[in-house]
């Protein structure tokens, strides 16, 4: 390709990105819009959204690109997309609301709320240990068929029968998928509702959030399609993790991510979208993440809707586990259900020492910074290969804080 052809291609890509970017951006945050535009100009990028609140008020709400790799439709204001583990933050908020209501004691055994869970020596595992990824239950040894992933009772039953992989606490390892069933079943036993039902009643409807667990026909019709990583040889970061999964298929790390195997293959299926898998299949807009975390960044209340009180907010950024992760084999930090800023790979939610939130596989992230009163959300449908924070999100986060200087 000649230099003129390359320059023409770059100009065409720039025009396309600019034409497809919609939304609003406060002039003080124009750098965020510039970085967002640069993201969309990437050779492999498809569609994405970013939103920021400051003091609970929206200052950035941008979306652009396409809903699939074939460019059949442009990304709309109400387009939602799977945010994978970013969903874990929603589960944590639901659990902490029950703590606040006096219905859940973090230091009681899980079996207190879930009779039968105590089997095979799990009688002393506490709710706090589950929220902190210290429970020793990141994977299920029994080989499960694909359809089991969408059967709540079957997955919870398998976990109730499971033995721990390590003595619970103080060591920790990322409960990539099991976290949602472990915490979700406790929520279900207390409230009689699924995580999705409880979250909808308590926060989605009152705050007007486009965040769903278990989609209906209308929501499925506006869901962006997830596309997988580009060539991993160009992005070596996850290769050790992938090597461990492929070379030791019966090991803890492998089973945490591929048992059932539909965890890998199900993302764009109707079964996946209609089910509730609270660790991995929340669907939302960036706006919803920024608004929810924006409420937490400003004292836990927004527009007259109570999300969490001060004592509960303190738990959001109270570190409970840190150091080498027994599943991911990198350093991670957790509070009560949330990730904290990490030293590993510069995966920081801005400069705030109390920032907390959760990233999702492929690149999505939502977080709150109580010190700067920032709520942040980023969603996309082209998955990146990074283990924690994606560079696309990091660039946007850096731009936000540059605008605050």
CSV table of C-alpha atoms in Angstrom, one decimal:
chain,number,residue,atom,x,y,z
A,1,UNK,CA,0.0,0.0,0.0
A,2,UNK,CA,1.4,3.4,-1.0
A,3,UNK,CA,1.8,6.3,1.4
A,4,UNK,CA,-1.1,8.1,-0.3
A,5,UNK,CA,-3.3,5.1,0.1
A,6,UNK,CA,-2.4,4.9,3.7
A,7,UNK,CA,-3.1,8.6,4.3
A,8,UNK,CA,-6.5,8.2,2.5
A,9,UNK,CA,-7.4,5.3,4.6
A,10,UNK,CA,-6.6,7.2,7.8
A,11,UNK,CA,-8.7,10.2,6.6
A,12,UNK,CA,-11.6,7.9,5.8
A,13,UNK,CA,-11.4,6.3,9.2
A,14,UNK,CA,-11.3,9.7,10.9
A,15,UNK,CA,-14.3,10.9,9.0
A,16,UNK,CA,-16.2,7.7,9.8
A,17,UNK,CA,-15.4,7.9,13.5
A,18,UNK,CA,-16.4,11.6,13.7
A,19,UNK,CA,-19.7,11.0,11.9
A,20,UNK,CA,-20.6,8.1,14.1
A,21,UNK,CA,-19.9,9.7,17.4
A,22,UNK,CA,-23.0,11.0,19.1
A,23,UNK,CA,-24.0,12.3,22.6
A,24,UNK,CA,-23.0,15.2,24.7
A,25,UNK,CA,-19.7,16.3,26.3
A,26,UNK,CA,-19.1,19.3,28.6
A,27,UNK,CA,-16.5,21.6,27.0
A,28,UNK,CA,-14.2,21.1,30.0
A,29,UNK,CA,-14.0,17.4,29.1
A,30,UNK,CA,-13.3,17.8,25.4
A,31,UNK,CA,-10.1,15.8,25.8
A,32,UNK,CA,-12.3,12.8,26.7
A,33,UNK,CA,-14.1,13.2,23.4
A,34,UNK,CA,-10.8,13.5,21.5
A,35,UNK,CA,-9.5,10.2,23.1
A,36,UNK,CA,-12.9,8.5,22.5
A,37,UNK,CA,-12.6,9.5,18.8
A,38,UNK,CA,-9.1,8.1,18.6
A,39,UNK,CA,-10.3,4.8,20.1
A,40,UNK,CA,-12.9,4.5,17.4
A,41,UNK,CA,-10.3,5.2,14.7
A,42,UNK,CA,-8.5,2.0,15.7
A,43,UNK,CA,-8.2,-0.6,13.0
A,44,UNK,CA,-10.1,-3.2,14.8
A,45,UNK,CA,-12.6,-1.1,16.8
A,46,UNK,CA,-16.3,-1.6,16.2
A,47,UNK,CA,-18.4,0.3,18.7
A,48,UNK,CA,-18.2,1.7,22.2
A,49,UNK,CA,-19.6,4.1,24.8
A,50,UNK,CA,-18.2,6.3,27.6
A,51,UNK,CA,-19.9,8.3,30.3
A,52,UNK,CA,-18.7,10.4,33.2
A,53,UNK,CA,-20.5,12.0,36.0
A,54,UNK,CA,-19.0,14.7,38.3
A,55,UNK,CA,-20.8,15.5,41.5
A,56,UNK,CA,-23.6,13.2,40.3
A,57,UNK,CA,-24.2,15.3,37.2
A,58,UNK,CA,-23.4,14.0,33.7
A,59,UNK,CA,-20.5,15.7,32.0
A,60,UNK,CA,-19.7,13.1,29.3
A,61,UNK,CA,-22.2,10.8,27.5
A,62,UNK,CA,-20.8,9.6,24.2
A,63,UNK,CA,-21.4,6.6,22.0
A,64,UNK,CA,-20.3,5.6,18.5
A,65,UNK,CA,-19.4,3.0,15.9
A,66,UNK,CA,-21.4,-0.1,15.1
A,67,UNK,CA,-23.3,-2.8,16.9
A,68,UNK,CA,-21.4,-5.6,15.1
A,69,UNK,CA,-18.3,-6.3,13.0
A,70,UNK,CA,-20.3,-6.3,9.8
A,71,UNK,CA,-21.4,-2.7,10.4
A,72,UNK,CA,-25.0,-3.5,9.8
A,73,UNK,CA,-26.3,-0.9,12.2
A,74,UNK,CA,-24.8,2.1,14.1
A,75,UNK,CA,-24.5,2.2,17.9
A,76,UNK,CA,-27.5,4.0,19.3
A,77,UNK,CA,-28.2,5.9,22.5
A,78,UNK,CA,-30.1,2.9,23.9
A,79,UNK,CA,-27.7,0.2,22.6
A,80,UNK,CA,-26.8,-2.2,25.4
A,81,UNK,CA,-23.9,-4.6,25.5
A,82,UNK,CA,-22.6,-7.5,27.6
A,83,UNK,CA,-20.1,-6.1,30.2
A,84,UNK,CA,-19.0,-9.5,31.6
A,85,UNK,CA,-17.4,-9.1,35.1
A,86,UNK,CA,-18.3,-5.5,35.4
A,87,UNK,CA,-21.6,-7.1,36.5
A,88,UNK,CA,-19.9,-8.1,39.7
A,89,UNK,CA,-20.1,-4.6,41.0
A,90,UNK,CA,-23.9,-4.7,40.8
A,91,UNK,CA,-23.9,-8.0,42.8
A,92,UNK,CA,-21.8,-6.4,45.5
A,93,UNK,CA,-24.1,-3.3,45.7
A,94,UNK,CA,-27.1,-5.6,46.2
A,95,UNK,CA,-25.3,-7.6,48.9
A,96,UNK,CA,-24.3,-4.4,50.8
A,97,UNK,CA,-27.8,-3.1,50.6
A,98,UNK,CA,-28.9,-6.2,52.5
A,99,UNK,CA,-26.1,-5.7,55.0
A,100,UNK,CA,-27.4,-2.1,55.5
A,101,UNK,CA,-30.9,-3.4,56.0
A,102,UNK,CA,-29.8,-5.8,58.7
A,103,UNK,CA,-30.7,-8.8,56.6
A,104,UNK,CA,-27.2,-10.0,55.9
A,105,UNK,CA,-24.2,-10.4,58.3
A,106,UNK,CA,-20.9,-10.6,56.4
A,107,UNK,CA,-19.3,-12.7,59.2
A,108,UNK,CA,-22.0,-15.4,59.3
A,109,UNK,CA,-21.3,-18.6,57.4
A,110,UNK,CA,-22.8,-18.8,53.9
A,111,UNK,CA,-24.6,-22.0,55.1
A,112,UNK,CA,-26.6,-19.9,57.6
A,113,UNK,CA,-28.5,-18.4,54.7
A,114,UNK,CA,-28.0,-21.4,52.3
A,115,UNK,CA,-28.7,-24.7,54.1
A,116,UNK,CA,-26.8,-27.5,52.3
A,117,UNK,CA,-23.9,-25.3,51.4
A,118,UNK,CA,-21.9,-26.6,54.4
A,119,UNK,CA,-21.2,-30.0,52.7
A,120,UNK,CA,-17.6,-31.2,52.2
A,121,UNK,CA,-16.2,-28.9,54.9
A,122,UNK,CA,-17.6,-25.6,53.7
A,123,UNK,CA,-19.5,-24.9,57.0
A,124,UNK,CA,-17.2,-22.1,58.1
A,125,UNK,CA,-16.9,-20.1,54.8
A,126,UNK,CA,-18.3,-16.6,55.5
A,127,UNK,CA,-20.1,-14.2,53.3
A,128,UNK,CA,-17.2,-11.8,53.6
A,129,UNK,CA,-14.8,-14.4,52.3
A,130,UNK,CA,-17.0,-15.0,49.3
A,131,UNK,CA,-17.2,-11.3,48.5
A,132,UNK,CA,-13.4,-11.1,48.9
A,133,UNK,CA,-12.6,-14.0,46.6
A,134,UNK,CA,-11.2,-15.9,49.5
A,135,UNK,CA,-13.7,-18.8,49.7
A,136,UNK,CA,-11.6,-21.3,47.7
A,137,UNK,CA,-14.4,-22.0,45.3
A,138,UNK,CA,-13.4,-20.5,41.9
A,139,UNK,CA,-14.2,-23.6,39.9
A,140,UNK,CA,-16.3,-26.7,39.8
A,141,UNK,CA,-14.5,-30.0,39.3
A,142,UNK,CA,-17.5,-31.9,37.9
A,143,UNK,CA,-17.6,-31.6,34.1
A,144,UNK,CA,-20.8,-29.8,33.3
A,145,UNK,CA,-22.6,-29.7,29.9
A,146,UNK,CA,-23.1,-26.4,28.1
A,147,UNK,CA,-26.8,-26.1,29.1
A,148,UNK,CA,-25.9,-26.2,32.8
A,149,UNK,CA,-24.7,-22.6,32.6
A,150,UNK,CA,-28.2,-21.4,32.2
A,151,UNK,CA,-29.7,-23.6,35.0
A,152,UNK,CA,-29.4,-21.6,38.3
A,153,UNK,CA,-30.4,-24.5,40.6
A,154,UNK,CA,-27.9,-26.9,38.9
A,155,UNK,CA,-25.0,-24.5,39.2
A,156,UNK,CA,-25.8,-23.7,42.8
A,157,UNK,CA,-26.2,-27.4,43.5
A,158,UNK,CA,-22.8,-28.1,42.0
A,159,UNK,CA,-21.2,-25.4,44.2
A,160,UNK,CA,-23.0,-26.8,47.3
A,161,UNK,CA,-21.5,-30.2,46.6
A,162,UNK,CA,-18.0,-28.9,45.7
A,163,UNK,CA,-14.9,-29.1,47.9
A,164,UNK,CA,-12.6,-26.1,48.3
A,165,UNK,CA,-9.5,-25.7,46.3
A,166,UNK,CA,-7.6,-24.0,49.1
A,167,UNK,CA,-8.3,-23.3,52.8
A,168,UNK,CA,-10.6,-20.2,52.8
A,169,UNK,CA,-8.8,-17.0,53.8
A,170,UNK,CA,-6.4,-15.2,53.8
A,171,UNK,CA,-5.3,-16.3,50.3
A,172,UNK,CA,-7.5,-15.2,47.5
A,173,UNK,CA,-8.2,-16.2,43.9
A,174,UNK,CA,-10.5,-14.6,41.4
A,175,UNK,CA,-13.9,-16.4,41.4
A,176,UNK,CA,-14.5,-15.4,37.8
A,177,UNK,CA,-17.9,-17.0,37.3
A,178,UNK,CA,-18.8,-18.7,40.6
A,179,UNK,CA,-18.9,-15.4,42.4
A,180,UNK,CA,-22.3,-14.6,40.9
A,181,UNK,CA,-23.9,-17.9,42.0
A,182,UNK,CA,-22.3,-17.8,45.5
A,183,UNK,CA,-23.4,-14.3,46.3
A,184,UNK,CA,-26.5,-14.4,44.2
A,185,UNK,CA,-27.9,-17.5,45.9
A,186,UNK,CA,-27.4,-15.8,49.3
A,187,UNK,CA,-29.3,-12.8,48.0
A,188,UNK,CA,-32.0,-15.1,46.6
A,189,UNK,CA,-32.4,-17.0,49.9
A,190,UNK,CA,-32.8,-13.7,51.8
A,191,UNK,CA,-35.1,-11.8,49.4
A,192,UNK,CA,-36.8,-14.5,47.4
A,193,UNK,CA,-35.7,-12.6,44.3
A,194,UNK,CA,-32.9,-13.2,41.8
A,195,UNK,CA,-30.1,-10.7,41.6
A,196,UNK,CA,-31.7,-9.2,38.5
A,197,UNK,CA,-35.1,-8.9,40.0
A,198,UNK,CA,-33.8,-7.4,43.2
A,199,UNK,CA,-31.6,-4.9,41.4
A,200,UNK,CA,-34.4,-3.9,39.0
A,201,UNK,CA,-36.8,-3.2,41.9
A,202,UNK,CA,-34.3,-1.5,44.1
A,203,UNK,CA,-32.2,0.5,41.7
A,204,UNK,CA,-32.7,0.0,38.0
A,205,UNK,CA,-36.3,1.4,38.0
A,206,UNK,CA,-35.8,4.1,40.6
A,207,UNK,CA,-32.7,5.5,39.0
A,208,UNK,CA,-33.7,4.9,35.4
A,209,UNK,CA,-30.7,2.7,34.7
A,210,UNK,CA,-30.3,0.8,31.4
A,211,UNK,CA,-28.7,-2.2,33.2
A,212,UNK,CA,-30.2,-5.6,33.0
A,213,UNK,CA,-29.6,-9.2,34.1
A,214,UNK,CA,-31.8,-11.5,32.0
A,215,UNK,CA,-33.0,-9.7,28.9
A,216,UNK,CA,-36.5,-9.7,27.3
A,217,UNK,CA,-37.3,-9.5,23.6
A,218,UNK,CA,-37.1,-5.7,23.4
A,219,UNK,CA,-33.8,-5.5,25.2
A,220,UNK,CA,-32.3,-8.3,23.0
A,221,UNK,CA,-33.3,-6.3,19.9
A,222,UNK,CA,-30.9,-3.5,20.9
A,223,UNK,CA,-28.0,-5.5,22.1
A,224,UNK,CA,-24.6,-5.1,20.4
A,225,UNK,CA,-22.9,-8.3,19.3
A,226,UNK,CA,-19.6,-9.1,21.0
A,227,UNK,CA,-16.6,-9.8,18.8
A,228,UNK,CA,-13.5,-11.6,20.0
A,229,UNK,CA,-9.9,-10.6,20.3
A,230,UNK,CA,-7.7,-9.7,17.4
A,231,UNK,CA,-4.5,-11.8,16.9
A,232,UNK,CA,-3.2,-12.5,20.4
A,233,UNK,CA,0.4,-12.7,19.2
A,234,UNK,CA,0.3,-8.9,19.0
A,235,UNK,CA,-0.9,-8.7,22.6
A,236,UNK,CA,1.1,-11.2,24.7
A,237,UNK,CA,-0.2,-10.2,28.1
A,238,UNK,CA,-2.8,-13.0,28.5
A,239,UNK,CA,-0.7,-15.7,27.0
A,240,UNK,CA,0.5,-17.2,30.3
A,241,UNK,CA,-3.1,-17.4,31.5
A,242,UNK,CA,-4.2,-19.0,28.2
A,243,UNK,CA,-1.3,-21.4,28.3
A,244,UNK,CA,-2.3,-22.5,31.8
A,245,UNK,CA,-5.9,-23.1,30.6
A,246,UNK,CA,-4.9,-25.0,27.5
A,247,UNK,CA,-2.1,-27.1,29.0
A,248,UNK,CA,-3.9,-28.0,32.2
A,249,UNK,CA,-7.5,-28.4,31.2
A,250,UNK,CA,-8.4,-30.1,34.5
A,251,UNK,CA,-6.7,-27.5,36.7
A,252,UNK,CA,-8.4,-24.9,38.9
A,253,UNK,CA,-7.7,-22.0,36.6
A,254,UNK,CA,-8.9,-23.7,33.5
A,255,UNK,CA,-12.1,-25.0,35.1
A,256,UNK,CA,-12.7,-21.5,36.5
A,257,UNK,CA,-13.0,-20.1,33.0
A,258,UNK,CA,-14.3,-23.0,30.8
A,259,UNK,CA,-16.6,-25.2,32.9
A,260,UNK,CA,-19.2,-25.3,31.4
A,261,UNK,CA,-17.5,-24.5,28.1
A,262,UNK,CA,-20.5,-22.3,27.2
A,263,UNK,CA,-18.8,-19.6,29.3
A,264,UNK,CA,-16.6,-19.2,26.3
A,265,UNK,CA,-19.0,-19.9,23.5
A,266,UNK,CA,-22.3,-18.6,24.7
A,267,UNK,CA,-21.9,-14.8,24.8
A,268,UNK,CA,-24.0,-13.9,21.7
A,269,UNK,CA,-26.6,-16.6,22.1
A,270,UNK,CA,-30.2,-16.1,23.2
A,271,UNK,CA,-29.8,-18.5,26.1
A,272,UNK,CA,-26.9,-16.4,27.5
A,273,UNK,CA,-28.8,-13.1,27.1
A,274,UNK,CA,-32.0,-14.4,28.7
A,275,UNK,CA,-30.3,-16.0,31.7
A,276,UNK,CA,-29.0,-14.5,34.8
A,277,UNK,CA,-25.3,-15.2,35.3
A,278,UNK,CA,-24.5,-12.4,37.8
A,279,UNK,CA,-20.7,-12.7,37.4
A,280,UNK,CA,-20.7,-12.2,33.7
A,281,UNK,CA,-23.8,-11.4,31.7
A,282,UNK,CA,-25.1,-8.0,32.8
A,283,UNK,CA,-26.0,-5.8,29.8
A,284,UNK,CA,-25.9,-2.1,30.0
A,285,UNK,CA,-24.9,1.3,28.7
A,286,UNK,CA,-21.9,3.3,29.8
A,287,UNK,CA,-24.4,5.9,31.0
A,288,UNK,CA,-25.9,3.4,33.5
A,289,UNK,CA,-22.5,2.6,34.9
A,290,UNK,CA,-21.5,6.2,35.3
A,291,UNK,CA,-24.8,7.2,36.9
A,292,UNK,CA,-24.8,4.3,39.4
A,293,UNK,CA,-21.2,4.7,40.4
A,294,UNK,CA,-21.7,8.5,40.4
A,295,UNK,CA,-24.3,8.0,43.1
A,296,UNK,CA,-21.7,6.0,45.1
A,297,UNK,CA,-19.1,8.7,44.5
A,298,UNK,CA,-21.3,11.4,46.0
A,299,UNK,CA,-22.4,9.9,49.3
A,300,UNK,CA,-24.6,7.1,48.1
A,301,UNK,CA,-27.7,9.0,47.1
A,302,UNK,CA,-28.8,10.5,43.8
A,303,UNK,CA,-32.0,12.3,42.8
A,304,UNK,CA,-33.6,11.2,46.0
A,305,UNK,CA,-32.8,7.6,45.5
A,306,UNK,CA,-30.7,5.9,48.3
A,307,UNK,CA,-28.1,3.5,47.0
A,308,UNK,CA,-25.8,2.9,49.9
A,309,UNK,CA,-25.2,4.7,53.2
A,310,UNK,CA,-21.8,5.8,54.7
A,311,UNK,CA,-21.0,2.6,56.5
A,312,UNK,CA,-21.8,0.5,53.4
A,313,UNK,CA,-19.7,2.9,51.3
A,314,UNK,CA,-16.8,2.4,53.7
A,315,UNK,CA,-17.0,-1.3,52.9
A,316,UNK,CA,-16.7,-0.6,49.2
A,317,UNK,CA,-13.2,0.7,49.5
A,318,UNK,CA,-12.0,-1.3,52.6
A,319,UNK,CA,-9.4,-3.7,51.2
A,320,UNK,CA,-10.0,-7.3,52.2
A,321,UNK,CA,-7.6,-9.2,50.1
A,322,UNK,CA,-4.5,-8.4,48.0
A,323,UNK,CA,-1.4,-9.9,46.6
A,324,UNK,CA,-0.8,-12.8,44.2
A,325,UNK,CA,-4.1,-14.1,42.8
A,326,UNK,CA,-4.2,-17.9,42.9
A,327,UNK,CA,-6.3,-18.0,39.8
A,328,UNK,CA,-5.1,-15.2,37.6
A,329,UNK,CA,-1.4,-15.5,38.8
A,330,UNK,CA,-1.0,-11.7,38.9
A,331,UNK,CA,-1.4,-9.2,41.8
A,332,UNK,CA,-5.0,-8.2,42.5
A,333,UNK,CA,-6.8,-6.2,45.3
A,334,UNK,CA,-10.4,-6.6,46.4
A,335,UNK,CA,-12.7,-4.9,48.8
A,336,UNK,CA,-16.2,-6.3,49.6
A,337,UNK,CA,-17.1,-7.4,46.1
A,338,UNK,CA,-15.2,-4.7,44.2
A,339,UNK,CA,-11.8,-4.4,42.6
A,340,UNK,CA,-9.5,-1.7,43.9
A,341,UNK,CA,-6.8,0.0,41.8
A,342,UNK,CA,-4.0,-2.4,41.1
A,343,UNK,CA,-0.2,-2.0,40.8
A,344,UNK,CA,-0.2,-4.7,38.2
A,345,UNK,CA,-0.1,-3.3,34.6
A,346,UNK,CA,-1.0,0.2,35.9
A,347,UNK,CA,-4.7,-0.9,36.3
A,348,UNK,CA,-5.8,2.1,38.3
A,349,UNK,CA,-9.2,3.7,38.6
A,350,UNK,CA,-7.6,7.2,38.5
A,351,UNK,CA,-5.4,8.7,41.3
A,352,UNK,CA,-8.0,8.4,44.0
A,353,UNK,CA,-7.0,6.1,46.9
A,354,UNK,CA,-10.6,5.2,47.6
A,355,UNK,CA,-11.6,4.4,44.1
A,356,UNK,CA,-13.5,1.2,43.6
A,357,UNK,CA,-15.4,-0.6,40.8
A,358,UNK,CA,-15.0,-3.5,38.5
A,359,UNK,CA,-13.6,-4.2,35.0
A,360,UNK,CA,-15.0,-6.8,32.7
A,361,UNK,CA,-13.4,-9.2,30.2
A,362,UNK,CA,-12.6,-7.5,27.0
A,363,UNK,CA,-12.4,-4.0,28.3
A,364,UNK,CA,-15.6,-2.7,30.0
A,365,UNK,CA,-15.3,-1.0,33.4
A,366,UNK,CA,-17.3,1.0,35.9
A,367,UNK,CA,-15.9,2.7,39.0
A,368,UNK,CA,-16.5,5.4,41.6
A,369,UNK,CA,-14.0,7.9,42.9
A,370,UNK,CA,-15.4,9.4,46.1
A,371,UNK,CA,-12.4,11.8,46.5
A,372,UNK,CA,-13.1,13.5,43.1
A,373,UNK,CA,-16.9,12.6,43.0
A,374,UNK,CA,-16.4,10.9,39.7
A,375,UNK,CA,-18.6,8.1,38.3
A,376,UNK,CA,-17.2,6.4,35.2
A,377,UNK,CA,-18.5,3.9,32.7
A,378,UNK,CA,-16.9,2.4,29.5
A,379,UNK,CA,-18.5,-0.3,27.3
A,380,UNK,CA,-17.5,-1.8,24.0
A,381,UNK,CA,-18.2,-4.8,21.7
A,382,UNK,CA,-14.7,-5.5,20.4
A,383,UNK,CA,-13.0,-7.5,23.2
A,384,UNK,CA,-9.4,-6.6,24.0
A,385,UNK,CA,-7.0,-9.2,25.4
A,386,UNK,CA,-5.9,-7.6,28.6
A,387,UNK,CA,-6.4,-9.3,32.0
A,388,UNK,CA,-7.5,-6.2,34.0
A,389,UNK,CA,-7.9,-2.7,32.5
A,390,UNK,CA,-7.9,-2.3,28.8
A,391,UNK,CA,-5.8,0.5,27.3
A,392,UNK,CA,-8.8,2.1,25.7
A,393,UNK,CA,-10.4,2.5,29.1
A,394,UNK,CA,-7.1,3.6,30.7
A,395,UNK,CA,-6.7,6.4,28.1
A,396,UNK,CA,-10.2,7.7,28.7
A,397,UNK,CA,-9.7,7.6,32.5
A,398,UNK,CA,-6.4,9.5,32.2
A,399,UNK,CA,-8.2,12.1,30.0
A,400,UNK,CA,-10.9,12.5,32.6
A,401,UNK,CA,-8.4,13.4,35.3
A,402,UNK,CA,-6.4,15.6,33.1
A,403,UNK,CA,-9.5,17.6,32.5
A,404,UNK,CA,-9.9,18.0,36.3
A,405,UNK,CA,-6.4,19.6,36.7
